[in-house]
C-alpha atoms as one frame of an Amber mdcrd trajectory, in Angstrom:
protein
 -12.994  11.049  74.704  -9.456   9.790  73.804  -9.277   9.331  70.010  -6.692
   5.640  69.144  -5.290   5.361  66.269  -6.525   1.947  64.284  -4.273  -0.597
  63.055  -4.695   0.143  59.810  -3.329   3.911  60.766  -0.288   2.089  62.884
   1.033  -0.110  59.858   0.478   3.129  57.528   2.878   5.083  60.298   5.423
   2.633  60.338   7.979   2.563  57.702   9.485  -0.473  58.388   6.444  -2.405
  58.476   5.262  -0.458  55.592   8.029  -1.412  53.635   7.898  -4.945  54.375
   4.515  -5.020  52.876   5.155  -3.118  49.937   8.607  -5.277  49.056   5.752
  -8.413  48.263   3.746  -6.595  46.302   4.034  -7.363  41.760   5.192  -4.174
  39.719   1.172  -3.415  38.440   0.720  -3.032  42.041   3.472  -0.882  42.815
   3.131   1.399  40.116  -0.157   1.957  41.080   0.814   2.434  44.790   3.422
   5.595  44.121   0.044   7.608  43.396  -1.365   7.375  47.218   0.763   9.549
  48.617   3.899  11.666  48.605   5.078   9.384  51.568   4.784   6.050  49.674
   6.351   7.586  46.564   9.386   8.413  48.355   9.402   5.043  50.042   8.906
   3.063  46.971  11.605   5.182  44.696  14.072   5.165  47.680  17.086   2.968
  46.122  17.049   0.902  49.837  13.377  -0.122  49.022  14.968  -1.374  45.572
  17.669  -3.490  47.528  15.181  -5.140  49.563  13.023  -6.257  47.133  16.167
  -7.517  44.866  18.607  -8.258  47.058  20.196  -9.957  44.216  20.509  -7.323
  42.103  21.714  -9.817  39.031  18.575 -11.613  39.121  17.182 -12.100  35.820
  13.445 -12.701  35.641  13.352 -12.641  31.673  14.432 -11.278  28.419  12.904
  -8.787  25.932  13.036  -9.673  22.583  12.069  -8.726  19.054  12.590  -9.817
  15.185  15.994  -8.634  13.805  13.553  -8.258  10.453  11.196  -5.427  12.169
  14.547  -3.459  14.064  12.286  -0.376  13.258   8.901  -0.349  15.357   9.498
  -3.974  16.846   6.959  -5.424  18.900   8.914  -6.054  22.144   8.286  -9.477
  23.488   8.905 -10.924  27.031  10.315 -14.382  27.553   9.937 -15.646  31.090
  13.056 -17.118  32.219  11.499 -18.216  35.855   9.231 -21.855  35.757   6.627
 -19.865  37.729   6.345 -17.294  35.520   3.757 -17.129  33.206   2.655 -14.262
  31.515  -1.710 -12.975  32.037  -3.877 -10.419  31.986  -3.628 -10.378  35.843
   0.277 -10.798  36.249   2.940  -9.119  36.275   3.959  -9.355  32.276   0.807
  -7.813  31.682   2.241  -4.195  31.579   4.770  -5.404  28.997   3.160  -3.936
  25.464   4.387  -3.769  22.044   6.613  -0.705  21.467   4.277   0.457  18.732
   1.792   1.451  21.573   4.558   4.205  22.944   3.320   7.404  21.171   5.536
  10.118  19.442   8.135   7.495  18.737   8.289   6.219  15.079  11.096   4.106
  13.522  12.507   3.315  16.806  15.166   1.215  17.594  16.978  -0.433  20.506
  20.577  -0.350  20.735  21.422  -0.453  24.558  19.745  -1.434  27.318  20.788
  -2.159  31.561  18.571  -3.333  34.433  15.538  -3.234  32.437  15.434   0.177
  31.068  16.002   1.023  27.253  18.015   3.349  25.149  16.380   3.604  21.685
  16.230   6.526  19.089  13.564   7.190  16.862  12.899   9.451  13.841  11.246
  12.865  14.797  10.149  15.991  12.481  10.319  19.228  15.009   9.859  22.357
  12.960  11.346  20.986   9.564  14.273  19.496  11.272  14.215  15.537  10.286
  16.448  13.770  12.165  17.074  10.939  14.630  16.384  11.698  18.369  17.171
   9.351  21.367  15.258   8.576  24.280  15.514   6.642  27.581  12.254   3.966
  27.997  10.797   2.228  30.641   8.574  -0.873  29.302   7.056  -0.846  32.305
   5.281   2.451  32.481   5.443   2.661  29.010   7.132   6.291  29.714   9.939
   7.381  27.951  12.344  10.412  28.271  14.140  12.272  24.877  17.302  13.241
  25.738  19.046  16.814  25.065  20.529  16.057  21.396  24.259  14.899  21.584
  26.800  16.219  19.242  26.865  15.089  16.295  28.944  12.347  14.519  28.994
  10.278  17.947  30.253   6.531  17.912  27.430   5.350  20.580  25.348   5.993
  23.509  25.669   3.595  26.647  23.020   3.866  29.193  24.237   3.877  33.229
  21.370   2.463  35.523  21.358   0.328  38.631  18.033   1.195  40.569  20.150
  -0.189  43.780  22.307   3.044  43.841  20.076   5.268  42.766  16.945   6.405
  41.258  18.649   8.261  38.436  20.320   7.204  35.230  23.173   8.594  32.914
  24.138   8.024  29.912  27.505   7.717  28.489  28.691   8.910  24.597  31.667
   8.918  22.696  32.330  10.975  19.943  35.399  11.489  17.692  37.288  14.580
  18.163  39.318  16.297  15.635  43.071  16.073  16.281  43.463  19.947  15.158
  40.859  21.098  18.288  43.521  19.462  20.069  46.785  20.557  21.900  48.049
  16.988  21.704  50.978  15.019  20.169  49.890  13.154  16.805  49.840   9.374
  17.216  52.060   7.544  15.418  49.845   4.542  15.283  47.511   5.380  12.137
  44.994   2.742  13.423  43.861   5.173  16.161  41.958   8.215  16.974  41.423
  10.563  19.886  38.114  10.660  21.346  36.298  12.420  24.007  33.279  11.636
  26.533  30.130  13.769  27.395  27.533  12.501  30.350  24.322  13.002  30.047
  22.800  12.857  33.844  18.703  13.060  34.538  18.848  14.054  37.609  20.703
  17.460  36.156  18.844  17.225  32.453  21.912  17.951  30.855  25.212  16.712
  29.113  28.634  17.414  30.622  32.183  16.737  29.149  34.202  14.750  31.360
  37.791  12.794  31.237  40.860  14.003  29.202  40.417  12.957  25.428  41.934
   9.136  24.936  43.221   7.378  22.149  41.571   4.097  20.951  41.290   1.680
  17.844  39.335   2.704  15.215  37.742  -0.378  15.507  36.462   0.161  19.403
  32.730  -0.635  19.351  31.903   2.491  21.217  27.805   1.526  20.237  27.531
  -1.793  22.371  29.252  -0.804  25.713  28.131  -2.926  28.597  27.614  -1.982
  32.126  29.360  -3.912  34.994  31.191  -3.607  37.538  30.773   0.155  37.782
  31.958   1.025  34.167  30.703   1.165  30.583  32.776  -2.184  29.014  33.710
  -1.962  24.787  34.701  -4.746  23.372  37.638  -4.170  20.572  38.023  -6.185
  17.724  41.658  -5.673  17.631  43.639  -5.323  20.674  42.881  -4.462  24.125
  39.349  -3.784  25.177  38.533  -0.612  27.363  36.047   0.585  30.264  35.521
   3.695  31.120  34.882   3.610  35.466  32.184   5.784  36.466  33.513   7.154
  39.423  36.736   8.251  38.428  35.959   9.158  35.015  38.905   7.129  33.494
  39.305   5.346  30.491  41.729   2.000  31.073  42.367  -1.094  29.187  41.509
  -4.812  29.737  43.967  -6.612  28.550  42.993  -9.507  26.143  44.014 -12.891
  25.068  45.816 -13.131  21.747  43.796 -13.728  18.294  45.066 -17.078  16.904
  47.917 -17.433  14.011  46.277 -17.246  10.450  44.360 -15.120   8.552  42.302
 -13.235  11.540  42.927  -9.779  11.467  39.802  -8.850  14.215  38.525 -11.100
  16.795  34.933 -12.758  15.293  33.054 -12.423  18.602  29.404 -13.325  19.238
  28.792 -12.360  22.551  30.463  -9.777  24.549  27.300  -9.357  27.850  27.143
  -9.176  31.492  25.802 -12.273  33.302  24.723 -12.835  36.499  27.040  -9.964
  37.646  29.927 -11.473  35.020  31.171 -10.134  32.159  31.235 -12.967  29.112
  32.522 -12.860  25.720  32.806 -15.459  23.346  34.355 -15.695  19.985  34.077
 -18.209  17.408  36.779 -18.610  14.568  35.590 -21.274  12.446  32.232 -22.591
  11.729  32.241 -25.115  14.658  30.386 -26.655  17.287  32.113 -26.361  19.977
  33.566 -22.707  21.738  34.622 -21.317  24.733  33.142 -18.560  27.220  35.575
 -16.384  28.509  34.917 -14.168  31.740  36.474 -10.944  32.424  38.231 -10.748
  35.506  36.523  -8.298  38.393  39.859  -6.615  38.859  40.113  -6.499  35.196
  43.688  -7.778  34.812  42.921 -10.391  31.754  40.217 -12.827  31.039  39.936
 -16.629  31.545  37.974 -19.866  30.179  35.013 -19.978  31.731  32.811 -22.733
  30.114  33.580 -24.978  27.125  30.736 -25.404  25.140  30.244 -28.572  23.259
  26.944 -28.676  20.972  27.763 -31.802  19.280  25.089 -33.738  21.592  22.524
 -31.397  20.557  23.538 -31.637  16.393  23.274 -35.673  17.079  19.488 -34.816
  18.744  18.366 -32.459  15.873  20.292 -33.610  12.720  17.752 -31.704  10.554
């Protein structure tokens, strides 16, 4: 007797129609769904599967938030940024717990984040040795990964993930170096420093030094790099800004408008994020109602005016 395969056993050998069905499915589901077998794992983790199912890989579904008052162990909120979404036992927000209810982690804090996975450190005592520890977290799973502990006396951590590429993450630090490990000429400007990069990979597990040591501003804020456009952006508060491209492991400048005439020695910026696939800054140099959002440019040779912003409507609406 001739044995025929069902339909159910037809779909489950077809990738394509497989994939189709998977792509509809909420997160919950998903997670869930990487547990039936070694052939739907590698399906569902494959970064193709992730461009399908985002094919706008910008999109924004929502924001996490907590209280600048509880930095340390903050309850992580989400805040729907879709009308249809709305957050219940049964949807897909329902994964999305406090941070207190990640074990092994206490006085945690948040200080970088890109396409929806976290880079926090946390307090840990391991054999007598009290000191801070920094780990990659997915809200999601509520699963979290320490990292190998970077050298010390490092000016920030900058996390490198875009599920559409690949699977994996890095993360990028800086650290100071000291002019007399160096070979180098001395700087005559006294406002700057050498540095050097190390990239920390998990698909190897392990930190490697990479580029040429640079020179940058002391003021560089090497903790609150933002990833776009293939490269970890820092925003300076004097002078050019910098990136640092992924591929070629180079450090270049963006070249920035000029800080008005008066007493501003550093640009007072607010805002310096990627939106939408744009990079935005804004900077506000008096107590005022009314700014502008500049973008950078993709081919990063200056910046422009993107939006003037005008809250004096919204003052009239809510004098109080």
């Amino acid at each position: 007797m001739s044995v025929h395969s069902s339909p159910i056993d037809k779909v489950a050998a077809n990738d394509d129609i497989l994939t189709q069905i998977l792509i509809k499915l909420p997160v919950k589901s998903l997670l869930r769904f990487k547990s039936v077998s070694k052939h739907w794992l590698s399906l569902i983790v494959n970064p193709h599967f992730a461009r399908c199912r985002n094919p706008n890989s910008s999109f924004v579904s929502g924001l996490f938030l907590y209280s600048s008052k509880r930095r340390r162990n903050p309850e992580l909120n989400f805040i729907p940024l879709q009308n249809n979404e709305n957050p219940s036992d049964d949807g897909d927000d329902a994964y999305l717990a406090p941070l207190t209810t990640i074990p092994s982690l206490s006085g945690k804090e948040i200080f970088s984040s890109c396409h929806g996975f976290l880079c926090c450190s946390s307090y840990s005592n391991l054999e007598g040795d009290y000191r801070l520890r920094y780990h990659i977290l997915n809200p999601t799973t509520k699963q979290f990964n320490s990292l190998p502990q970077p050298r010390d006396g490092h000016k920030g951590l900058n996390l490198v993930f875009d599920p559409s590429r690949s699977p994996h993450y890095k993360v990028v630090c800086v650290w100071r170096v000291d002019c007399d490990d160096l070979v180098l000429s001395v700087d005559s400007d006294q406002n700057k420093l050498y540095y050097q990069i190390e990239i920390y990979s998990s698909e190897t597990g392990s930190w490697r030094a990479c580029a040429e040591p640079f020179t940058a501003n002391r003021n560089s804020q090497f903790h609150s790099g933002v990833y776009w456009n293939g490269a970890i952006n820092w925003f300076n508060t004097f002078g050019d800004s910098l990136y640092f491209n992924m591929e070629d492991e180079r450090v270049r400048t963006i070249p920035m408008p000029p800080i008005p005439h008066g007493d501003w020695k550093v640009r007072p910026f607010r805002y310096y994020g990627e939106s939408n696939d744009h990079l935005h800054f804004v900077e506000i140099y008096n107590p005022r109602i009314q700014f502008d959002v500049h973008e950078i440019e993709r081919d990063y040779s200056g910046c422009f005016v993107k939006y003037h912003v005008d809250l004096g409507s919204v003052g009239a609406a809510f004098p109080q």
